[in-house]
Coordinates of C-alpha atoms in Angstrom, one line a residue:
Chain A
M220 CA 0.0 0.0 0.0
L221 CA 1.4 3.4 -1.0
I222 CA 0.8 5.8 1.8
V223 CA 0.4 9.5 1.2
G224 CA 0.7 11.4 4.5
E225 CA -2.1 14.0 4.6
L226 CA -1.2 16.1 7.6
I227 CA 0.5 19.2 6.0
N228 CA -2.7 20.7 4.8
A229 CA -3.3 24.4 5.4
S230 CA -7.0 23.9 6.0
R231 CA -5.8 22.6 9.4
K232 CA -5.4 25.6 11.8
L233 CA -2.2 24.2 13.2
I234 CA -0.6 24.0 9.8
A235 CA -1.9 27.4 8.7
G236 CA -0.2 28.9 11.8
F237 CA 3.1 27.2 11.0
I238 CA 2.9 28.5 7.4
E239 CA 2.1 32.1 8.5
T240 CA 5.0 32.2 10.9
K241 CA 7.2 30.3 8.4
D242 CA 8.0 27.7 11.1
G243 CA 10.1 25.4 9.0
V244 CA 11.2 23.4 12.0
A245 CA 7.6 22.4 12.8
I246 CA 6.7 21.6 9.2
E247 CA 9.8 19.5 8.9
A248 CA 9.0 17.6 12.1
I249 CA 5.5 16.8 10.9
A250 CA 6.9 15.6 7.6
R251 CA 9.5 13.5 9.3
N252 CA 7.0 11.9 11.7
Q253 CA 4.8 10.9 8.8
R254 CA 7.7 9.5 6.9
D255 CA 8.9 7.5 9.9
A256 CA 5.4 6.2 10.4
G257 CA 5.3 4.8 6.9
A258 CA 4.4 7.6 4.5
H259 CA 5.9 7.2 1.0
Y260 CA 4.7 10.7 -0.1
I261 CA 4.2 13.8 2.0
D262 CA 1.1 15.7 0.8
V263 CA 1.4 19.5 0.8
N264 CA -1.7 21.7 0.5
A265 CA -1.8 25.5 0.7
G266 CA -5.2 26.0 -0.9
I267 CA -6.4 28.5 1.7
F268 CA -3.6 31.0 0.8
V269 CA -5.4 32.0 -2.5
D270 CA -3.2 35.0 -3.1
H271 CA 0.2 33.3 -2.7
E272 CA -0.5 29.6 -3.0
A273 CA 2.3 29.0 -5.5
Q274 CA 5.0 30.6 -3.3
T275 CA 3.6 28.8 -0.2
L276 CA 3.7 25.4 -1.9
Q277 CA 7.2 26.1 -3.0
W278 CA 8.2 26.9 0.5
L279 CA 6.5 23.7 1.8
V280 CA 8.2 21.5 -0.8
K281 CA 11.6 23.0 0.0
T282 CA 11.1 22.7 3.7
V283 CA 9.9 19.1 3.6
Q284 CA 12.8 18.1 1.3
S285 CA 15.5 20.2 3.0
A286 CA 16.1 17.6 5.7
M287 CA 15.1 14.3 4.1
D288 CA 14.8 12.5 0.8
V289 CA 11.1 12.1 0.4
P290 CA 8.8 13.0 -2.5
C291 CA 5.8 15.3 -2.1
S292 CA 2.2 15.0 -3.3
I293 CA 1.4 18.5 -4.7
D294 CA -2.1 19.0 -3.6
S295 CA -3.8 21.9 -5.4
S296 CA -6.5 22.7 -7.9
D297 CA -4.5 25.5 -9.4
P298 CA -2.2 24.4 -12.3
K299 CA 0.1 27.4 -11.9
A300 CA 0.7 26.6 -8.3
I301 CA 1.3 23.0 -9.2
E302 CA 3.8 24.0 -11.8
A303 CA 5.6 26.3 -9.4
A304 CA 5.9 23.6 -6.8
I305 CA 7.2 21.0 -9.3
S306 CA 9.9 23.5 -10.4
V307 CA 11.5 23.3 -6.9
H308 CA 10.7 19.6 -6.2
K309 CA 13.6 17.1 -6.1
G310 CA 12.8 13.8 -7.7
S311 CA 9.4 12.7 -9.0
A312 CA 6.4 14.2 -7.4
M313 CA 2.8 13.2 -7.2
I314 CA 0.2 15.6 -8.6
N315 CA -3.0 15.8 -6.6
S316 CA -5.0 16.2 -8.8
I317 CA -6.4 16.2 -12.3
S318 CA -10.0 15.4 -13.3
L319 CA -12.2 15.2 -16.4
Q320 CA -13.5 18.7 -15.6
K321 CA -12.6 20.6 -18.8
T322 CA -10.8 23.6 -17.4
R323 CA -8.8 21.7 -14.9
F324 CA -7.9 19.0 -17.4
E325 CA -6.8 21.3 -20.2
K326 CA -4.7 23.5 -17.9
L327 CA -2.9 20.6 -16.2
I328 CA -2.3 18.2 -19.1
P329 CA 0.7 20.2 -20.4
V330 CA 2.2 20.0 -17.0
V331 CA 2.0 16.2 -16.7
A332 CA 2.3 15.1 -20.4
G333 CA 5.3 13.0 -21.1
T334 CA 6.7 13.3 -17.5
D335 CA 7.3 10.7 -14.9
L336 CA 5.0 12.4 -12.4
K337 CA 2.5 10.3 -10.5
V338 CA -1.0 11.7 -11.3
V339 CA -4.0 11.5 -9.0
A340 CA -7.0 11.4 -11.4
L341 CA -10.3 12.3 -9.7
L342 CA -13.3 10.6 -11.2
M343 CA -15.2 13.8 -11.6
S344 CA -16.5 15.5 -14.7
D345 CA -18.3 18.7 -15.6
E346 CA -21.5 16.7 -15.0
G347 CA -20.7 16.7 -11.3
M348 CA -19.9 14.0 -8.7
P349 CA -20.7 10.5 -10.0
Q350 CA -22.9 8.4 -7.7
T351 CA -22.7 4.8 -9.0
A352 CA -19.8 2.5 -9.9
A353 CA -20.9 2.5 -13.5
Q354 CA -20.8 6.3 -13.7
R355 CA -17.3 6.3 -12.2
L356 CA -16.1 3.6 -14.6
R357 CA -17.3 5.7 -17.6
I358 CA -15.3 8.7 -16.4
A359 CA -12.3 6.5 -15.6
D360 CA -12.3 5.1 -19.1
K361 CA -12.3 8.6 -20.7
L362 CA -9.8 10.1 -18.2
I363 CA -7.3 7.2 -18.3
N364 CA -7.4 7.1 -22.1
K365 CA -6.8 10.8 -22.3
L366 CA -3.9 10.6 -19.8
V367 CA -2.3 7.6 -21.6
S368 CA -2.7 9.5 -25.0
A369 CA -0.8 12.4 -23.4
K370 CA 2.0 9.9 -22.6
V371 CA 1.3 9.6 -18.8
P372 CA 2.2 5.9 -18.3
A373 CA -0.7 3.8 -16.9
E374 CA 1.4 2.8 -13.9
N375 CA 1.7 6.5 -12.9
I376 CA -2.0 7.0 -12.8
Y377 CA -3.8 6.9 -9.4
V378 CA -7.5 6.9 -9.9
D379 CA -9.5 8.4 -7.0
P380 CA -13.2 7.2 -7.3
L381 CA -14.2 9.8 -4.6
A382 CA -15.8 8.5 -1.5
Q383 CA -19.1 10.1 -0.5
P384 CA -20.9 10.1 2.8
I385 CA -23.0 7.0 3.5
A386 CA -25.0 9.1 5.9
T387 CA -26.4 10.7 2.7
N388 CA -27.0 7.5 0.8
T389 CA -26.3 4.0 2.0
I390 CA -25.3 2.8 -1.5
Y391 CA -22.3 5.1 -1.6
G392 CA -19.9 2.7 0.1
K393 CA -20.8 -0.2 -2.1
E394 CA -20.7 1.8 -5.3
F395 CA -17.3 3.2 -4.3
L396 CA -15.9 -0.3 -3.6
E397 CA -17.3 -1.6 -6.9
A398 CA -15.6 1.2 -8.7
V399 CA -12.3 0.4 -7.1
A400 CA -12.7 -3.3 -8.1
G401 CA -13.8 -2.2 -11.6
V402 CA -10.7 0.0 -12.2
H403 CA -8.5 -2.8 -10.8
R404 CA -10.1 -5.3 -13.2
E405 CA -10.4 -3.2 -16.3
F406 CA -7.3 -1.0 -16.4
K407 CA -4.1 -2.9 -16.3
D408 CA -1.3 -1.2 -14.3
V409 CA -3.5 1.7 -13.2
H410 CA -3.6 2.2 -9.5
T411 CA -6.5 3.4 -7.2
I412 CA -6.1 5.9 -4.4
C413 CA -8.5 7.8 -2.1
G414 CA -8.9 9.8 1.0
L415 CA -11.3 8.0 3.3
S416 CA -12.7 10.4 5.7
N417 CA -15.7 11.6 3.5
I418 CA -17.3 8.2 3.8
S419 CA -18.1 8.7 7.5
F420 CA -19.2 12.4 7.4
G421 CA -22.2 13.0 9.6
L422 CA -21.9 9.8 11.6
P423 CA -20.4 9.1 15.1
E424 CA -17.1 7.2 15.7
R425 CA -15.7 8.3 12.4
K426 CA -12.3 6.7 13.0
L427 CA -14.0 3.3 13.4
L428 CA -15.8 3.8 10.1
N429 CA -12.8 5.1 8.2
Q430 CA -10.5 2.3 9.4
T431 CA -13.1 -0.3 8.5
F432 CA -13.7 1.2 5.1
M433 CA -9.9 1.3 4.5
V434 CA -9.9 -2.5 5.0
M435 CA -12.9 -2.9 2.7
A436 CA -11.3 -0.7 0.0
L437 CA -8.0 -2.6 0.2
T438 CA -9.9 -5.9 -0.2
S439 CA -11.5 -4.5 -3.3
G440 CA -8.0 -3.7 -4.7
L441 CA -7.1 -0.2 -3.5
D442 CA -3.3 0.1 -3.5
A443 CA -2.7 3.7 -2.4
V444 CA -4.3 5.9 0.3
I445 CA -4.2 9.5 1.5
V446 CA -4.2 9.1 5.2
N447 CA -2.9 10.2 8.6
P448 CA 0.0 7.8 9.0
L449 CA 0.2 8.8 12.7
D450 CA -3.2 7.1 13.2
K451 CA -1.9 3.8 14.8
R452 CA -5.2 2.0 14.5
M453 CA -5.4 2.8 10.8
M454 CA -1.9 1.8 10.1
A455 CA -2.3 -1.5 12.1
A456 CA -5.5 -2.2 10.1
I457 CA -3.6 -1.6 6.8
S458 CA -0.7 -3.8 8.0
A459 CA -3.0 -6.7 9.0
A460 CA -5.1 -6.4 5.8
E461 CA -2.1 -6.4 3.5
T462 CA -0.8 -9.5 5.1
L463 CA -4.2 -11.2 5.0
I464 CA -4.7 -10.4 1.2
G465 CA -1.3 -11.9 0.4
R466 CA 0.8 -8.8 -0.2
D467 CA 3.3 -9.6 2.5
D468 CA 5.6 -12.6 1.8
F469 CA 5.9 -14.9 4.7
C470 CA 4.1 -12.2 6.9
L471 CA 7.6 -10.6 7.3
R472 CA 6.3 -7.0 7.3
Y473 CA 3.5 -7.8 9.7
L474 CA 6.0 -9.5 12.1
S475 CA 8.4 -6.6 11.8
D476 CA 5.5 -4.1 12.5
F477 CA 4.7 -6.2 15.6
R478 CA 8.3 -6.2 16.8
N479 CA 8.5 -2.5 16.2
G480 CA 5.6 -2.0 18.6
K481 CA 3.2 -0.8 16.0
F482 CA 0.3 -2.8 17.5
E483 CA 1.1 -1.9 21.1
F484 CA -2.0 0.3 21.4
Y485 CA -4.0 -2.8 20.8
K486 CA -5.2 -4.2 24.1
D487 CA -7.4 -7.2 24.6
N488 CA -10.8 -6.5 25.9
Chain B
M141 CA -24.8 -10.7 9.3
L142 CA -26.1 -13.8 11.0
I143 CA -24.1 -14.3 14.2
V144 CA -23.5 -17.7 15.7
G145 CA -22.2 -17.4 19.3
E146 CA -19.3 -19.8 19.7
L147 CA -18.6 -19.8 23.4
I148 CA -20.5 -22.9 24.6
N149 CA -17.8 -25.3 23.4
A150 CA -16.6 -28.1 25.7
S151 CA -13.1 -27.8 24.3
R152 CA -12.9 -24.7 26.5
K153 CA -12.0 -25.7 30.0
L154 CA -14.5 -23.4 31.6
I155 CA -17.3 -24.9 29.6
A156 CA -16.1 -28.5 30.2
G157 CA -16.2 -27.7 33.9
F158 CA -19.8 -26.4 33.8
I159 CA -20.9 -29.5 31.9
E160 CA -19.2 -31.9 34.3
T161 CA -20.9 -30.2 37.3
K162 CA -24.1 -29.8 35.4
D163 CA -24.1 -26.1 36.1
G164 CA -27.1 -25.1 34.1
V165 CA -27.2 -21.6 35.6
A166 CA -23.7 -20.8 34.2
I167 CA -24.4 -22.3 30.7
E168 CA -27.7 -20.3 30.6
A169 CA -25.9 -17.1 31.6
I170 CA -23.3 -17.6 28.8
A171 CA -26.1 -18.3 26.3
R172 CA -28.0 -15.2 27.4
N173 CA -24.9 -12.9 27.3
Q174 CA -24.3 -14.0 23.7
R175 CA -27.9 -13.6 22.7
D176 CA -28.0 -10.1 24.3
A177 CA -24.7 -9.2 22.5
G178 CA -26.3 -10.0 19.1
A179 CA -26.0 -13.8 18.6
H180 CA -28.9 -15.3 16.4
Y181 CA -27.8 -18.9 17.1
I182 CA -26.0 -20.4 20.2
D183 CA -23.5 -23.0 19.1
V184 CA -23.3 -26.0 21.4
N185 CA -20.4 -28.4 21.2
A186 CA -19.7 -31.4 23.5
G187 CA -17.2 -33.1 21.2
I188 CA -14.7 -33.9 24.0
F189 CA -17.3 -36.1 25.8
V190 CA -16.9 -38.9 23.4
D191 CA -18.8 -41.5 25.5
H192 CA -21.8 -39.4 26.1
E193 CA -21.8 -36.6 23.5
A194 CA -25.4 -37.2 22.5
Q195 CA -26.8 -36.8 26.1
T196 CA -24.5 -33.9 26.8
L197 CA -25.7 -32.1 23.7
Q198 CA -29.3 -32.7 24.7
W199 CA -28.6 -31.3 28.1
L200 CA -26.9 -28.2 26.5
V201 CA -29.8 -27.6 24.1
K202 CA -32.4 -28.0 26.8
T203 CA -30.5 -25.7 29.2
V204 CA -29.9 -23.0 26.6
Q205 CA -33.6 -23.1 25.5
S206 CA -35.1 -23.4 29.0
A207 CA -34.9 -19.7 29.7
M208 CA -35.0 -18.0 26.3
D209 CA -36.4 -18.4 22.8
V210 CA -33.2 -18.8 20.8
P211 CA -32.2 -21.6 18.3
C212 CA -29.0 -23.6 18.7
S213 CA -26.3 -24.5 16.3
I214 CA -25.6 -28.2 16.9
D215 CA -21.9 -28.5 16.5
S216 CA -20.8 -32.1 16.2
S217 CA -19.2 -34.5 13.7
D218 CA -21.3 -37.4 15.0
P219 CA -24.6 -37.8 13.2
K220 CA -26.2 -39.7 16.1
A221 CA -25.4 -37.0 18.5
I222 CA -26.8 -34.4 16.1
E223 CA -30.0 -36.4 15.7
A224 CA -30.3 -36.7 19.5
A225 CA -29.8 -33.0 20.0
I226 CA -32.4 -32.1 17.3
S227 CA -35.0 -34.3 18.9
V228 CA -35.1 -32.1 22.0
H229 CA -34.5 -28.8 20.1
K230 CA -37.4 -26.3 19.9
G231 CA -37.8 -24.5 16.6
S232 CA -35.4 -24.8 13.6
A233 CA -31.8 -25.6 14.5
M234 CA -28.6 -25.1 12.6
I235 CA -26.5 -28.2 12.0
N236 CA -22.7 -27.7 12.2
S237 CA -21.7 -29.5 10.0
I238 CA -21.9 -31.7 6.9
S239 CA -19.1 -32.0 4.3
L240 CA -18.4 -33.9 1.1
Q241 CA -16.5 -36.5 3.1
K242 CA -18.3 -39.7 2.2
T243 CA -19.0 -41.2 5.7
R244 CA -20.0 -37.9 7.2
F245 CA -22.2 -37.0 4.2
E246 CA -24.0 -40.3 4.0
K247 CA -24.8 -40.6 7.6
L248 CA -26.0 -37.0 8.0
I249 CA -28.0 -36.6 4.8
P250 CA -31.0 -38.6 6.1
V251 CA -31.1 -36.2 9.1
V252 CA -31.3 -33.0 7.1
A253 CA -33.1 -34.1 4.0
G254 CA -36.5 -32.5 3.5
T255 CA -36.2 -30.5 6.8
D256 CA -36.1 -26.8 7.4
L257 CA -32.8 -27.2 9.3
K258 CA -30.0 -24.7 8.5
V259 CA -27.0 -26.7 7.3
V260 CA -23.3 -25.6 7.6
A261 CA -21.6 -27.3 4.6
L262 CA -17.8 -27.5 5.0
L263 CA -15.9 -27.4 1.8
M264 CA -13.9 -30.5 2.6
S265 CA -13.8 -33.8 0.7
D266 CA -12.1 -37.1 1.2
E267 CA -9.2 -35.6 -0.8
G268 CA -8.4 -33.4 2.2
M269 CA -8.4 -29.7 2.8
P270 CA -8.7 -27.6 -0.4
Q271 CA -6.1 -24.9 -0.8
T272 CA -7.2 -22.7 -3.7
A273 CA -10.5 -20.9 -4.4
A274 CA -11.0 -23.1 -7.5
Q275 CA -10.7 -26.3 -5.5
R276 CA -13.2 -24.9 -2.9
L277 CA -15.7 -24.0 -5.7
R278 CA -15.5 -27.5 -7.2
I279 CA -16.4 -29.0 -3.8
A280 CA -19.1 -26.4 -3.3
D281 CA -20.7 -27.3 -6.6
K282 CA -20.9 -31.0 -5.7
L283 CA -22.0 -30.4 -2.1
I284 CA -24.6 -27.8 -2.8
N285 CA -26.1 -29.9 -5.7
K286 CA -26.3 -33.0 -3.5
L287 CA -27.9 -31.0 -0.6
V288 CA -30.5 -29.4 -2.9
S289 CA -31.2 -32.8 -4.5
A290 CA -31.9 -34.0 -1.0
K291 CA -34.4 -31.2 -0.6
V292 CA -32.4 -28.9 1.6
P293 CA -33.4 -25.5 0.3
A294 CA -30.5 -23.4 -1.1
E295 CA -31.3 -20.6 1.4
N296 CA -30.8 -23.0 4.3
I297 CA -27.2 -23.9 3.1
Y298 CA -24.3 -22.1 4.8
V299 CA -21.1 -22.9 3.0
D300 CA -17.9 -22.7 5.1
P301 CA -14.9 -22.4 2.8
L302 CA -12.6 -23.2 5.7
A303 CA -10.0 -20.5 6.7
Q304 CA -6.4 -21.8 6.9
P305 CA -3.5 -20.1 8.6
I306 CA -1.7 -17.5 6.5
A307 CA 1.4 -18.1 8.6
T308 CA 1.5 -21.4 6.7
N309 CA 1.0 -19.9 3.2
T310 CA 0.3 -16.3 2.4
I311 CA -2.1 -17.2 -0.4
Y312 CA -4.6 -18.7 2.1
G313 CA -6.3 -15.4 2.9
K314 CA -6.9 -14.4 -0.7
E315 CA -7.9 -17.9 -1.8
F316 CA -10.5 -18.0 1.0
L317 CA -11.9 -14.6 0.1
E318 CA -12.1 -15.5 -3.5
A319 CA -14.0 -18.7 -2.6
V320 CA -16.5 -16.6 -0.5
A321 CA -17.0 -14.2 -3.5
G322 CA -17.3 -17.2 -5.9
V323 CA -20.0 -18.9 -3.8
H324 CA -21.8 -15.6 -3.5
R325 CA -21.7 -15.1 -7.3
E326 CA -22.4 -18.6 -8.5
F327 CA -24.9 -20.1 -6.1
K328 CA -28.1 -18.0 -5.8
D329 CA -29.6 -17.9 -2.3
V330 CA -26.7 -20.0 -0.7
H331 CA -25.1 -18.3 2.3
T332 CA -21.4 -18.3 3.4
I333 CA -20.3 -18.8 7.0
C334 CA -17.0 -19.3 8.7
G335 CA -15.1 -19.3 11.9
L336 CA -12.3 -16.8 11.6
S337 CA -9.7 -17.7 14.1
N338 CA -7.7 -20.3 12.1
I339 CA -6.5 -17.5 9.7
S340 CA -4.3 -16.0 12.4
F341 CA -2.9 -19.2 13.9
G342 CA 0.8 -18.8 14.7
L343 CA 0.9 -15.0 14.4
P344 CA 0.9 -12.3 17.1
E345 CA -2.1 -10.0 17.8
R346 CA -4.5 -12.6 16.6
K347 CA -7.6 -10.4 17.5
L348 CA -6.4 -7.7 15.2
L349 CA -6.0 -10.2 12.3
N350 CA -9.3 -11.9 13.0
Q351 CA -11.2 -8.6 13.2
T352 CA -9.5 -7.3 10.0
F353 CA -10.2 -10.6 8.2
M354 CA -13.9 -10.5 9.3
V355 CA -14.2 -7.1 7.5
M356 CA -12.5 -8.5 4.4
A357 CA -14.7 -11.6 4.3
L358 CA -17.8 -9.5 4.8
T359 CA -16.6 -7.3 1.9
S360 CA -16.3 -10.4 -0.2
G361 CA -19.9 -11.4 0.6
L362 CA -19.8 -13.4 3.8
D363 CA -23.2 -13.2 5.5
A364 CA -22.8 -15.4 8.6
V365 CA -20.1 -15.9 11.1
I366 CA -19.3 -18.2 14.0
V367 CA -17.7 -15.8 16.5
N368 CA -17.5 -14.6 20.1
P369 CA -20.2 -12.0 20.2
L370 CA -18.8 -10.7 23.5
D371 CA -15.7 -9.4 21.6
K372 CA -16.7 -5.8 21.4
R373 CA -14.1 -4.8 18.8
M374 CA -15.2 -7.6 16.5
M375 CA -18.9 -6.7 16.8
A376 CA -18.1 -3.0 16.3
A377 CA -16.1 -3.9 13.1
I378 CA -19.1 -6.0 11.9
S379 CA -21.5 -3.2 12.6
A380 CA -19.4 -0.6 10.8
A381 CA -18.7 -2.9 7.8
E382 CA -22.4 -3.8 7.4
T383 CA -23.3 -0.1 7.3
L384 CA -20.5 0.7 4.9
I385 CA -21.5 -2.1 2.5
G386 CA -25.1 -0.9 2.3
R387 CA -26.7 -3.6 4.5
D388 CA -28.0 -1.0 7.0
D389 CA -30.8 1.3 5.7
F390 CA -30.3 4.9 6.7
C391 CA -27.4 3.7 9.0
L392 CA -30.1 3.1 11.6
R393 CA -28.6 0.0 13.1
Y394 CA -25.1 1.6 13.3
L395 CA -26.6 4.7 15.1
S396 CA -28.5 2.4 17.4
D397 CA -25.3 0.4 18.2
F398 CA -23.6 3.8 18.9
R399 CA -26.4 4.9 21.2
N400 CA -26.4 1.6 23.0
G401 CA -22.7 2.1 23.9
K402 CA -21.4 -0.7 21.7
F403 CA -18.5 1.5 20.5
E404 CA -17.6 2.8 23.9
F405 CA -14.4 0.8 24.1
Y406 CA -13.2 2.7 21.1
K407 CA -11.0 5.6 22.3
D408 CA -9.2 8.1 20.1
N409 CA -5.5 7.7 20.0

């Protein structure tokens, strides 16, 4: 499972404060903690700083990469801000995100075409949020074909089927999972990714729901996730599920996680 | 999810002791606790009392049913003991279990033929334990057809694909899950059931693995489980997963579980 650490997001007050005071030490520490907890990419989002998103993203990328060798996930809906952030990024970044929405697609495609960037592809079009698995797969088909035509290799595409709150409609979980399974089945080499927390919006014990849904999505074929890697229950569930689905030869990673105390929070009851 | 409470099993020392001292109050309390925690069937197993298994099972069934209106799952490999237990059982019992093993099948089929008993059908033949999903589905095909020919309605058949330890072979989890999905897809109305704990045999933090595997199996279509209903984490995972897969209209059961304190053990960390 490819883990994208979600914590450096300016919509969180703590992070916005660190950005405003240019507290590089704090940002670096949060990046390091996520990396040490298993994140392969560090997501950086400065969307609330509308007037200077590009410069802020550049500062975040440089700060995160100043002390350690870890790639970033550049999280923005503004192609110019994404381009600016890439220009200072060392190594191959992840772009979060493109979609089938015309303006967004057309402005971002020149940035990613022919590169080795990883590209998160949201299954959203100008017709709005899809609801069923079938609607998602139709968008996936168009979007993946367009990206591959623009010389984005299939293995660099991370499709996000967009989780929606089951409190709004109880079919949303199943339709999402069927979309994950469908992409997995129909598009060779293409990955699936998602943030999970929308699924539980409006319900109590959201962490229980998010963690459970993570295991369900992984069972359906999800192979990347945007998540808080400091959430020990979540990471333990991922470790256990990967072992149980056969992605952990001889259970070696599970046993190593156990020895490293990653399940210590887990008490019998 | 149909829950079969597994605690009244004489292979547990506590239960063996209660049986030896004919402590009906204790047995009744354990049955009641399981029923109150959500068990639809109370499993009764007296397999260690080889010389008087039939009488012991009869006593267990009568004791469990003396104080409350709950059906039992008669858990034995001895057709005579099963028959004896059924003769004192009120309402429609579950039989745990039949299999494709010739002696077991032939002796048990007259007991279940043409009845409204629920029948757990282990995917095991005289060729031994199956390893792959394909092997399991071949046995399922034969066993289900034979049961239906003997007038056991498809909706009363609970196929158990038999979980095996992933510590032995890392494919065992995936093959099991594919078998569950296969039965679900290929045999209309037939249910799937299993005990989970074998999957984690030989590994640390077995409860974490069992609970995670429960969610994975439910995602693959499992609709019944033999489990300890007093395990709050397990029951919370089942509640969350059923809601997330769309088996809980308007999330009403999840919300009711929350209000009834069933997730109280769950602390943020």
